[in-house]
PDB file of N, CA and C in Angstrom:
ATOM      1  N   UNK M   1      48.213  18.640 -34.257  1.00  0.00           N
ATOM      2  CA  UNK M   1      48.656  17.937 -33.082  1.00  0.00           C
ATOM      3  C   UNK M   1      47.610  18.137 -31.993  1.00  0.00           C
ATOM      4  N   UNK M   2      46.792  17.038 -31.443  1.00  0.00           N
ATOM      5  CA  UNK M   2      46.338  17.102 -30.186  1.00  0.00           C
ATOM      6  C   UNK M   2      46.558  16.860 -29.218  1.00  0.00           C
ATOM      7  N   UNK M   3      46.066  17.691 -27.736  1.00  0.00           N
ATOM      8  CA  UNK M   3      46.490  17.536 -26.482  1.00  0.00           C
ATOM      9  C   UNK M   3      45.896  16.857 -25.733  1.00  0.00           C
ATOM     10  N   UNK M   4      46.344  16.004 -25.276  1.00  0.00           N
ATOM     11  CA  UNK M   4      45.497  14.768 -24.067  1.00  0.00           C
ATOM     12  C   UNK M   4      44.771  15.580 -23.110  1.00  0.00           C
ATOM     13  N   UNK M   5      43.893  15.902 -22.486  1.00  0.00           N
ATOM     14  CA  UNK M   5      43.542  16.565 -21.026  1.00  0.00           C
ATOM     15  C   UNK M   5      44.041  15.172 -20.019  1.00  0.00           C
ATOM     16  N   UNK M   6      44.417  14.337 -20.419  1.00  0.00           N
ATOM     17  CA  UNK M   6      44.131  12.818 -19.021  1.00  0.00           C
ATOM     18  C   UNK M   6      45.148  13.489 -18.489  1.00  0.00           C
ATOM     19  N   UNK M   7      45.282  12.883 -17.025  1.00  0.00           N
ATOM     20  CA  UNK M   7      46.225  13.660 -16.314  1.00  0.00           C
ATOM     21  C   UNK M   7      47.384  12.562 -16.338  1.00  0.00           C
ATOM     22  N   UNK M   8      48.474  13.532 -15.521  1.00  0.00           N
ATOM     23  CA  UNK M   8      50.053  12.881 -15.790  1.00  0.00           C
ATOM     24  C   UNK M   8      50.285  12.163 -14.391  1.00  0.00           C
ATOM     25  N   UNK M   9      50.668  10.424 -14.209  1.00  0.00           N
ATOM     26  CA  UNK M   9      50.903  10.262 -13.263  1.00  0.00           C
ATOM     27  C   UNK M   9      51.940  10.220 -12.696  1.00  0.00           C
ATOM     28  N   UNK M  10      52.362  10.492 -11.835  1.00  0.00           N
ATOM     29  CA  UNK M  10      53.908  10.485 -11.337  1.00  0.00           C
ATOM     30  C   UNK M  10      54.121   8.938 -10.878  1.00  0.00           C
ATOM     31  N   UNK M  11      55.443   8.376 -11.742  1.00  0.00           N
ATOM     32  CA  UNK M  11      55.763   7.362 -11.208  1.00  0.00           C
ATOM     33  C   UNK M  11      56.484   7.596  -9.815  1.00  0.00           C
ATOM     34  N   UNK M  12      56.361   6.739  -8.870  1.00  0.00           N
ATOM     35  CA  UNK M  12      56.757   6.693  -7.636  1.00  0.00           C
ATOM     36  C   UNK M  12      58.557   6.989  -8.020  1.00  0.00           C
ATOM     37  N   UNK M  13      59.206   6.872  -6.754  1.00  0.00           N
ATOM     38  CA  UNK M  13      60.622   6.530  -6.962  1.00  0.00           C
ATOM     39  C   UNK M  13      61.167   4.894  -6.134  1.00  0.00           C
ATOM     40  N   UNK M  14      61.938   4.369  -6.934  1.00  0.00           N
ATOM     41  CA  UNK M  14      62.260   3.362  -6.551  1.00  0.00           C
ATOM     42  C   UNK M  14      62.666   3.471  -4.782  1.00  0.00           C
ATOM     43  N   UNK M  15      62.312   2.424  -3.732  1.00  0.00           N
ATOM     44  CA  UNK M  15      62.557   2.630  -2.316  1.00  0.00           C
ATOM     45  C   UNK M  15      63.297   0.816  -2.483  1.00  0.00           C
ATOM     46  N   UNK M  16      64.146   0.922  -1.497  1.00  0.00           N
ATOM     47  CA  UNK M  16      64.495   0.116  -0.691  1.00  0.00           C
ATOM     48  C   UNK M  16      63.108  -1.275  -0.173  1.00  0.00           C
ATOM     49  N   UNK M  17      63.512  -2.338  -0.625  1.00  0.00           N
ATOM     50  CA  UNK M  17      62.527  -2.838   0.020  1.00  0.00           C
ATOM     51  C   UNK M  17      63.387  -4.465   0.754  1.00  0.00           C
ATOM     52  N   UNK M  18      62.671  -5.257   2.104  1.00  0.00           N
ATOM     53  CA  UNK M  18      63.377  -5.932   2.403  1.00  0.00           C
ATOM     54  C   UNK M  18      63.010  -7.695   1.938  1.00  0.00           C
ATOM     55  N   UNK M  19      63.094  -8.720   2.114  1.00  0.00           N
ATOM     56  CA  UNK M  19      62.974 -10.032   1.954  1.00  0.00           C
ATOM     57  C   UNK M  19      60.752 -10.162   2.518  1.00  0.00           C
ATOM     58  N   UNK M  20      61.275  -9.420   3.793  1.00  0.00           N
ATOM     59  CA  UNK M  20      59.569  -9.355   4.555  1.00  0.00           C
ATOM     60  C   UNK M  20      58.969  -8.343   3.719  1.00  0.00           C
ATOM     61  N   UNK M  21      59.575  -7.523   3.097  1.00  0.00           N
ATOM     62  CA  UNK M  21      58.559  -6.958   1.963  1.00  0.00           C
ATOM     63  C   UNK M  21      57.798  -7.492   0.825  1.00  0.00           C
ATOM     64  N   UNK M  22      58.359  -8.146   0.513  1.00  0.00           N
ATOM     65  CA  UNK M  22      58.555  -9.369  -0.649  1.00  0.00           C
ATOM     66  C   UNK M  22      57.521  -9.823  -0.159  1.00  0.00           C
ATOM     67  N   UNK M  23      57.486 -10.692   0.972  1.00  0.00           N
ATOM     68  CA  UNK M  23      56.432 -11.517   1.590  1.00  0.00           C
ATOM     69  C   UNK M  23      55.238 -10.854   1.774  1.00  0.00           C
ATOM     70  N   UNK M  24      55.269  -9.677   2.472  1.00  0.00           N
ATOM     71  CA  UNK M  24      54.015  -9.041   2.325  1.00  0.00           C
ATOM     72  C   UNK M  24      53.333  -9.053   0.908  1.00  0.00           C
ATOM     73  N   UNK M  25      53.945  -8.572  -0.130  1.00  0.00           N
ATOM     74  CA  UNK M  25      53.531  -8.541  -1.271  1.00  0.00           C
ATOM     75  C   UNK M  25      52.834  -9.598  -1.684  1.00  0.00           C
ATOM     76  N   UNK M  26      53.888 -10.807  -1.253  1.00  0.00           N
ATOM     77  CA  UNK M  26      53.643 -12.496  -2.550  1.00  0.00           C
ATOM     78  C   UNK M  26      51.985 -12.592  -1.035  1.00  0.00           C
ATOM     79  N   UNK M  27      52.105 -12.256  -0.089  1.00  0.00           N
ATOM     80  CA  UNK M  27      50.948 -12.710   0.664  1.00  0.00           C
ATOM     81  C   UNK M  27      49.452 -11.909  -0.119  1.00  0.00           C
ATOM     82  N   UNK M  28      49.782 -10.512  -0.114  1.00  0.00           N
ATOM     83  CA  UNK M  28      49.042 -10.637  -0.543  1.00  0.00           C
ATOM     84  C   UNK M  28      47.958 -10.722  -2.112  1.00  0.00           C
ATOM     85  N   UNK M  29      49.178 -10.924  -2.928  1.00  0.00           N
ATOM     86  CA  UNK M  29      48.635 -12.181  -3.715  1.00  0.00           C
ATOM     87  C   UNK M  29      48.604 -13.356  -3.703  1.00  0.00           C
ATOM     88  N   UNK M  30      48.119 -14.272  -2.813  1.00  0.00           N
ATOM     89  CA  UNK M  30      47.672 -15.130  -2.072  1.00  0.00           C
ATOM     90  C   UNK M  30      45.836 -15.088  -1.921  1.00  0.00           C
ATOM     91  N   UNK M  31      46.419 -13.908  -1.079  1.00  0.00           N
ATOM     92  CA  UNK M  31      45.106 -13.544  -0.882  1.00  0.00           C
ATOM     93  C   UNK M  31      44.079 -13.105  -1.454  1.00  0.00           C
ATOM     94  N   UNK M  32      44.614 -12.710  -2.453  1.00  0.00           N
ATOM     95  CA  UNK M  32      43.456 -11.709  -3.734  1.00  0.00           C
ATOM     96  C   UNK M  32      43.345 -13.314  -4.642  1.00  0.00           C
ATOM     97  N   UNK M  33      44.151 -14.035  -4.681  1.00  0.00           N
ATOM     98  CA  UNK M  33      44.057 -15.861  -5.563  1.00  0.00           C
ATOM     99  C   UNK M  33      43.396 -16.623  -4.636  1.00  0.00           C
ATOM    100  N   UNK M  34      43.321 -16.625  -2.832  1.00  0.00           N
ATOM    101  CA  UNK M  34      42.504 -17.790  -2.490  1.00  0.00           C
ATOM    102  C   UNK M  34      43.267 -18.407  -2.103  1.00  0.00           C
ATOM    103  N   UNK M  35      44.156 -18.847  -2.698  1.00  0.00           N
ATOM    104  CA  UNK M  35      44.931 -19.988  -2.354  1.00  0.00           C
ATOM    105  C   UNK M  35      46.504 -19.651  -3.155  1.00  0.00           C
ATOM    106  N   UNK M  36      47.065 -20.539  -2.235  1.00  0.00           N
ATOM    107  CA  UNK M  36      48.832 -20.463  -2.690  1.00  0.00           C
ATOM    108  C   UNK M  36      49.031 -20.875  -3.796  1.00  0.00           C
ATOM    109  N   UNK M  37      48.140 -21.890  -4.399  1.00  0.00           N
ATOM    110  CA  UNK M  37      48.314 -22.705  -5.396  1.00  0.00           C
ATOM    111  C   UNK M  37      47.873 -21.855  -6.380  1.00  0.00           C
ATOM    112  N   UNK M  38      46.957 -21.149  -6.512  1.00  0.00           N
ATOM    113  CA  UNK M  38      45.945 -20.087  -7.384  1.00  0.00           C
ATOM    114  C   UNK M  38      47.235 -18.666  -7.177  1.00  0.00           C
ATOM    115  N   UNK M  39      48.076 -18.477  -6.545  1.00  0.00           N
ATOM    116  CA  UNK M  39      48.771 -17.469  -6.717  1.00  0.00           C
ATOM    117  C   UNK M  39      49.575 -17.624  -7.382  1.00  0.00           C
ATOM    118  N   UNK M  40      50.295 -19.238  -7.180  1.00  0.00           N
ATOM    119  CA  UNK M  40      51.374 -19.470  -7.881  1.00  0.00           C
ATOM    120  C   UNK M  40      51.285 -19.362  -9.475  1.00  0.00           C
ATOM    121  N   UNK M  41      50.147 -20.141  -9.507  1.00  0.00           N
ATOM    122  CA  UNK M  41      49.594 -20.142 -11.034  1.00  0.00           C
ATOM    123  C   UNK M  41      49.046 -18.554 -11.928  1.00  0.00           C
ATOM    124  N   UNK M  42      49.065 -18.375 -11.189  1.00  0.00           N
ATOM    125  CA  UNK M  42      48.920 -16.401 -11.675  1.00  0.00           C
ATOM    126  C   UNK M  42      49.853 -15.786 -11.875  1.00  0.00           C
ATOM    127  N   UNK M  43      51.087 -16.376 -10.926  1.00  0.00           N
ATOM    128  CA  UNK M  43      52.221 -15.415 -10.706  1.00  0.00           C
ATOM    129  C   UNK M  43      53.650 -16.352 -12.064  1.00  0.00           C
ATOM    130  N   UNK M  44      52.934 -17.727 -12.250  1.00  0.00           N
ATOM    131  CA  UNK M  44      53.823 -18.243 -13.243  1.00  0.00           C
ATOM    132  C   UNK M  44      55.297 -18.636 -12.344  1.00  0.00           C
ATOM    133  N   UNK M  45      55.131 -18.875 -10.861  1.00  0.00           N
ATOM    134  CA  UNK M  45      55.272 -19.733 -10.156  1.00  0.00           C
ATOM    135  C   UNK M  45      55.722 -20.912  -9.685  1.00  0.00           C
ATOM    136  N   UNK M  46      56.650 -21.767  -9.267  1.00  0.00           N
ATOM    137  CA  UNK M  46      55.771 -23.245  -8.284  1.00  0.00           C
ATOM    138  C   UNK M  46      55.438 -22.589  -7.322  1.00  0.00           C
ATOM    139  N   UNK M  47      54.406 -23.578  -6.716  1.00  0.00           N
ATOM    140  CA  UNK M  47      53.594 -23.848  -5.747  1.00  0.00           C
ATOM    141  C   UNK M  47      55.010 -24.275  -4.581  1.00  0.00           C
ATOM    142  N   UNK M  48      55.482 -24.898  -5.080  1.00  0.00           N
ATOM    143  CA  UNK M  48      56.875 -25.377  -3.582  1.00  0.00           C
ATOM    144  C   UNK M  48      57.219 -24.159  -3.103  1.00  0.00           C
ATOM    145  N   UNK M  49      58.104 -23.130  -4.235  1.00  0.00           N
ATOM    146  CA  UNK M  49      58.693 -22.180  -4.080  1.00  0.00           C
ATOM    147  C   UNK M  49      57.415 -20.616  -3.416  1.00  0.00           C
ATOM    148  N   UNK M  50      56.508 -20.745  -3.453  1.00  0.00           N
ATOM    149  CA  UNK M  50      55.574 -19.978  -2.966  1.00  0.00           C
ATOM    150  C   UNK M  50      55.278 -20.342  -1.465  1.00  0.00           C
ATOM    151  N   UNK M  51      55.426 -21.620  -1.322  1.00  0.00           N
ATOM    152  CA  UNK M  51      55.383 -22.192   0.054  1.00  0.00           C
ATOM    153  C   UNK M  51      56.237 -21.798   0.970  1.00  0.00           C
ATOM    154  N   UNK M  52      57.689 -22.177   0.412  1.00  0.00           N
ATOM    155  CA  UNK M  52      58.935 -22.072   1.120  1.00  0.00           C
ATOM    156  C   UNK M  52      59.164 -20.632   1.147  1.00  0.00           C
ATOM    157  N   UNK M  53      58.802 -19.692   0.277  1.00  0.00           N
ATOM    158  CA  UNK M  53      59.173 -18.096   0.703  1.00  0.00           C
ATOM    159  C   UNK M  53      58.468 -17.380   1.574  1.00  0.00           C
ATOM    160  N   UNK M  54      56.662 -18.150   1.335  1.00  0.00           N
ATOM    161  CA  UNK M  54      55.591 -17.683   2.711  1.00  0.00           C
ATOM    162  C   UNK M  54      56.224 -18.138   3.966  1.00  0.00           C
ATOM    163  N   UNK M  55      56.774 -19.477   4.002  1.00  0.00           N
ATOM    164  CA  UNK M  55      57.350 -20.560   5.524  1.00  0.00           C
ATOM    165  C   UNK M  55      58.886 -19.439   5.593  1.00  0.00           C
ATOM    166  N   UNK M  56      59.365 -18.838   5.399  1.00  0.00           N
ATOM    167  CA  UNK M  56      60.548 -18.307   5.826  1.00  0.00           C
ATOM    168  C   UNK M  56      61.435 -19.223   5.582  1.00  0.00           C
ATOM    169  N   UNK M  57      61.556 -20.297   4.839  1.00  0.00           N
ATOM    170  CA  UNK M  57      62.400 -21.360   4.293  1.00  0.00           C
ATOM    171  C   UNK M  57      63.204 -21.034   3.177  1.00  0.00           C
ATOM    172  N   UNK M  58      62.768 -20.382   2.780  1.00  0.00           N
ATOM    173  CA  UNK M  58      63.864 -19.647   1.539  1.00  0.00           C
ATOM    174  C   UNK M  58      63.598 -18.438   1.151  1.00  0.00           C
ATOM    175  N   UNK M  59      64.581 -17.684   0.850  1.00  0.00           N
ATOM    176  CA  UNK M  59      64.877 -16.467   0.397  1.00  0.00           C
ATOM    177  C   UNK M  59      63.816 -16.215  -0.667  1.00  0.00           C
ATOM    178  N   UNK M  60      63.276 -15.137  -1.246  1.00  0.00           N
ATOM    179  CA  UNK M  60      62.570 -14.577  -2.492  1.00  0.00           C
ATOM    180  C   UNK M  60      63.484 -14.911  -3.184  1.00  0.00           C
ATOM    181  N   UNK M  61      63.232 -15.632  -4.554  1.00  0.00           N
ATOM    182  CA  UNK M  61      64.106 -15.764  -5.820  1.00  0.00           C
ATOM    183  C   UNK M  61      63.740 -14.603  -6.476  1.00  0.00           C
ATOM    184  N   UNK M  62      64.945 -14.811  -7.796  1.00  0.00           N
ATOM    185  CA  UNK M  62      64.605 -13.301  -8.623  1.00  0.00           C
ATOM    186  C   UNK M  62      63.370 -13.335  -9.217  1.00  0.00           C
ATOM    187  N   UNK M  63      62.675 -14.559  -9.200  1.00  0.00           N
ATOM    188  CA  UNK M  63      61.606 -14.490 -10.156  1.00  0.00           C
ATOM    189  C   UNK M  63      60.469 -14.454  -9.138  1.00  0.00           C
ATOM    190  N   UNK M  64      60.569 -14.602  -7.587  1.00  0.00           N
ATOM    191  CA  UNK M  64      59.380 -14.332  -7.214  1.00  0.00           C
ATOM    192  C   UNK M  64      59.495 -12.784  -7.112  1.00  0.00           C
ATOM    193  N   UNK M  65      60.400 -11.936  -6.662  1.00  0.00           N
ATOM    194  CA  UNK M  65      60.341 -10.398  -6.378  1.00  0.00           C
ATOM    195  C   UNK M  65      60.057 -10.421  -7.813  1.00  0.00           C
ATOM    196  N   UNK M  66      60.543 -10.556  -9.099  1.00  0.00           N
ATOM    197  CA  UNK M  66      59.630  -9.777 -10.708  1.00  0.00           C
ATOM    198  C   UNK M  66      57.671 -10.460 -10.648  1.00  0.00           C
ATOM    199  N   UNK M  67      57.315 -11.386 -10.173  1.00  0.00           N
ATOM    200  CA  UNK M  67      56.637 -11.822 -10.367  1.00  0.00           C
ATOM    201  C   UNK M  67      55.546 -10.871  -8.824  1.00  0.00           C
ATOM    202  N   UNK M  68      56.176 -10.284  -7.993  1.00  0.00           N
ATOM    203  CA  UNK M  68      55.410  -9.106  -7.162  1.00  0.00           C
ATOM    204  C   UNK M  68      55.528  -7.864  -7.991  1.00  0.00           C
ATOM    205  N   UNK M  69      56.073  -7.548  -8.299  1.00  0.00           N
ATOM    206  CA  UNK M  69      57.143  -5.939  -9.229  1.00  0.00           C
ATOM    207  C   UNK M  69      58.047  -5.320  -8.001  1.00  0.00           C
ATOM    208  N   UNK M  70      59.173  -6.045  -7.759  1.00  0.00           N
ATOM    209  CA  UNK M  70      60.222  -5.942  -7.543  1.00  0.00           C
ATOM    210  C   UNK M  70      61.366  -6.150  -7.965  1.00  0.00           C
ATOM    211  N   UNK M  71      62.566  -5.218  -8.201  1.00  0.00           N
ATOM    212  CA  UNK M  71      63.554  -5.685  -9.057  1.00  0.00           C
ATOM    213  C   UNK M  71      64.573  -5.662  -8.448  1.00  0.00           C
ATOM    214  N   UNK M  72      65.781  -6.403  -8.160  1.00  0.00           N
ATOM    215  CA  UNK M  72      66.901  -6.781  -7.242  1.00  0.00           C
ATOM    216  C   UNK M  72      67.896  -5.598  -7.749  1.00  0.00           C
ATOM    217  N   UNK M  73      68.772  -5.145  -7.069  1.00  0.00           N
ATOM    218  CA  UNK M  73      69.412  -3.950  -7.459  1.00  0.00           C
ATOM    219  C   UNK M  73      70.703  -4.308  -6.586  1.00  0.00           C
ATOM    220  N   UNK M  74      71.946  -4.521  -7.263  1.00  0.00           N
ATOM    221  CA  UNK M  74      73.494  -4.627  -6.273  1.00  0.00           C
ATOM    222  C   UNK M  74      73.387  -2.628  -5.548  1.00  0.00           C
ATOM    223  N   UNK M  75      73.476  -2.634  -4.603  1.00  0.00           N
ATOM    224  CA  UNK M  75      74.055  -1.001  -3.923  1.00  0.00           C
ATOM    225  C   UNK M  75      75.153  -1.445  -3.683  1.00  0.00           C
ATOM    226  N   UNK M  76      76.394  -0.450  -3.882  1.00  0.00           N
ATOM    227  CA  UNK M  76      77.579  -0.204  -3.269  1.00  0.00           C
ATOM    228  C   UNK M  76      77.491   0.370  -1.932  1.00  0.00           C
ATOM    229  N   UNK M  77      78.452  -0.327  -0.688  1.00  0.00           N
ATOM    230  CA  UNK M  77      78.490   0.491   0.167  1.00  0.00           C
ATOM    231  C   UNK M  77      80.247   0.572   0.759  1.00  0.00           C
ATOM    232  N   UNK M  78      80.175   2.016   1.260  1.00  0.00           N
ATOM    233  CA  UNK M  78      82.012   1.707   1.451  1.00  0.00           C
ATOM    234  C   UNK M  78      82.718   2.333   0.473  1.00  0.00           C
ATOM    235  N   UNK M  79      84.019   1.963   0.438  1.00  0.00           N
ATOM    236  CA  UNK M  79      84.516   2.708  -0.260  1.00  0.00           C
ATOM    237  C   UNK M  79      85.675   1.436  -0.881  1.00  0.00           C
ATOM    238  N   UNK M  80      85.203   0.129  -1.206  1.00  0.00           N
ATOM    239  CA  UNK M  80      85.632  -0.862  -2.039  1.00  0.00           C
ATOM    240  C   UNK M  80      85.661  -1.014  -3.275  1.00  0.00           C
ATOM    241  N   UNK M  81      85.396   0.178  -3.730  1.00  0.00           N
ATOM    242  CA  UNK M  81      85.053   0.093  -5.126  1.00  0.00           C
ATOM    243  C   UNK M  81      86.746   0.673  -5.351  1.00  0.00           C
TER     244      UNK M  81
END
């Protein structure tokens, strides 16, 4: 049996993130593509829906937060359960 020397990375822990997080993200892959159209197409995308989430016109869909690496998560809050 051999031992790796590479080192061990610690995955982060999942944080809270908001709608303008999202945006920061999808912006800046935008920016590393050039263009909205070149992000969309990277990110597997439309181009409408990349528009309308940069314009504050619509919400992040589930597939643009997976398509940043974000994953939608229900939290309970309260005591409705």
């Amino acid at each position: 049996m051999s031992s790796s020397s590479a080192p061990v990375r610690a995955v982060d822990p999942p944080r809270l993130v908001t709608d303008d997080d999202v945006r920061a993200r999808l912006r800046q892959a935008v920016a590393r593509a050039g263009t909205q159209r070149a992000a969309a197409a990277a990110l597997g995308l439309d181009p409408a829906v990349v528009s309308a989430v940069l314009g504050g016109r619509r919400a992040p869909t589930g597939a643009v937060c997976r398509a940043v690496g974000v994953e939608r998560r229900l939290v309970a809050v309260g005591e409705g359960l």
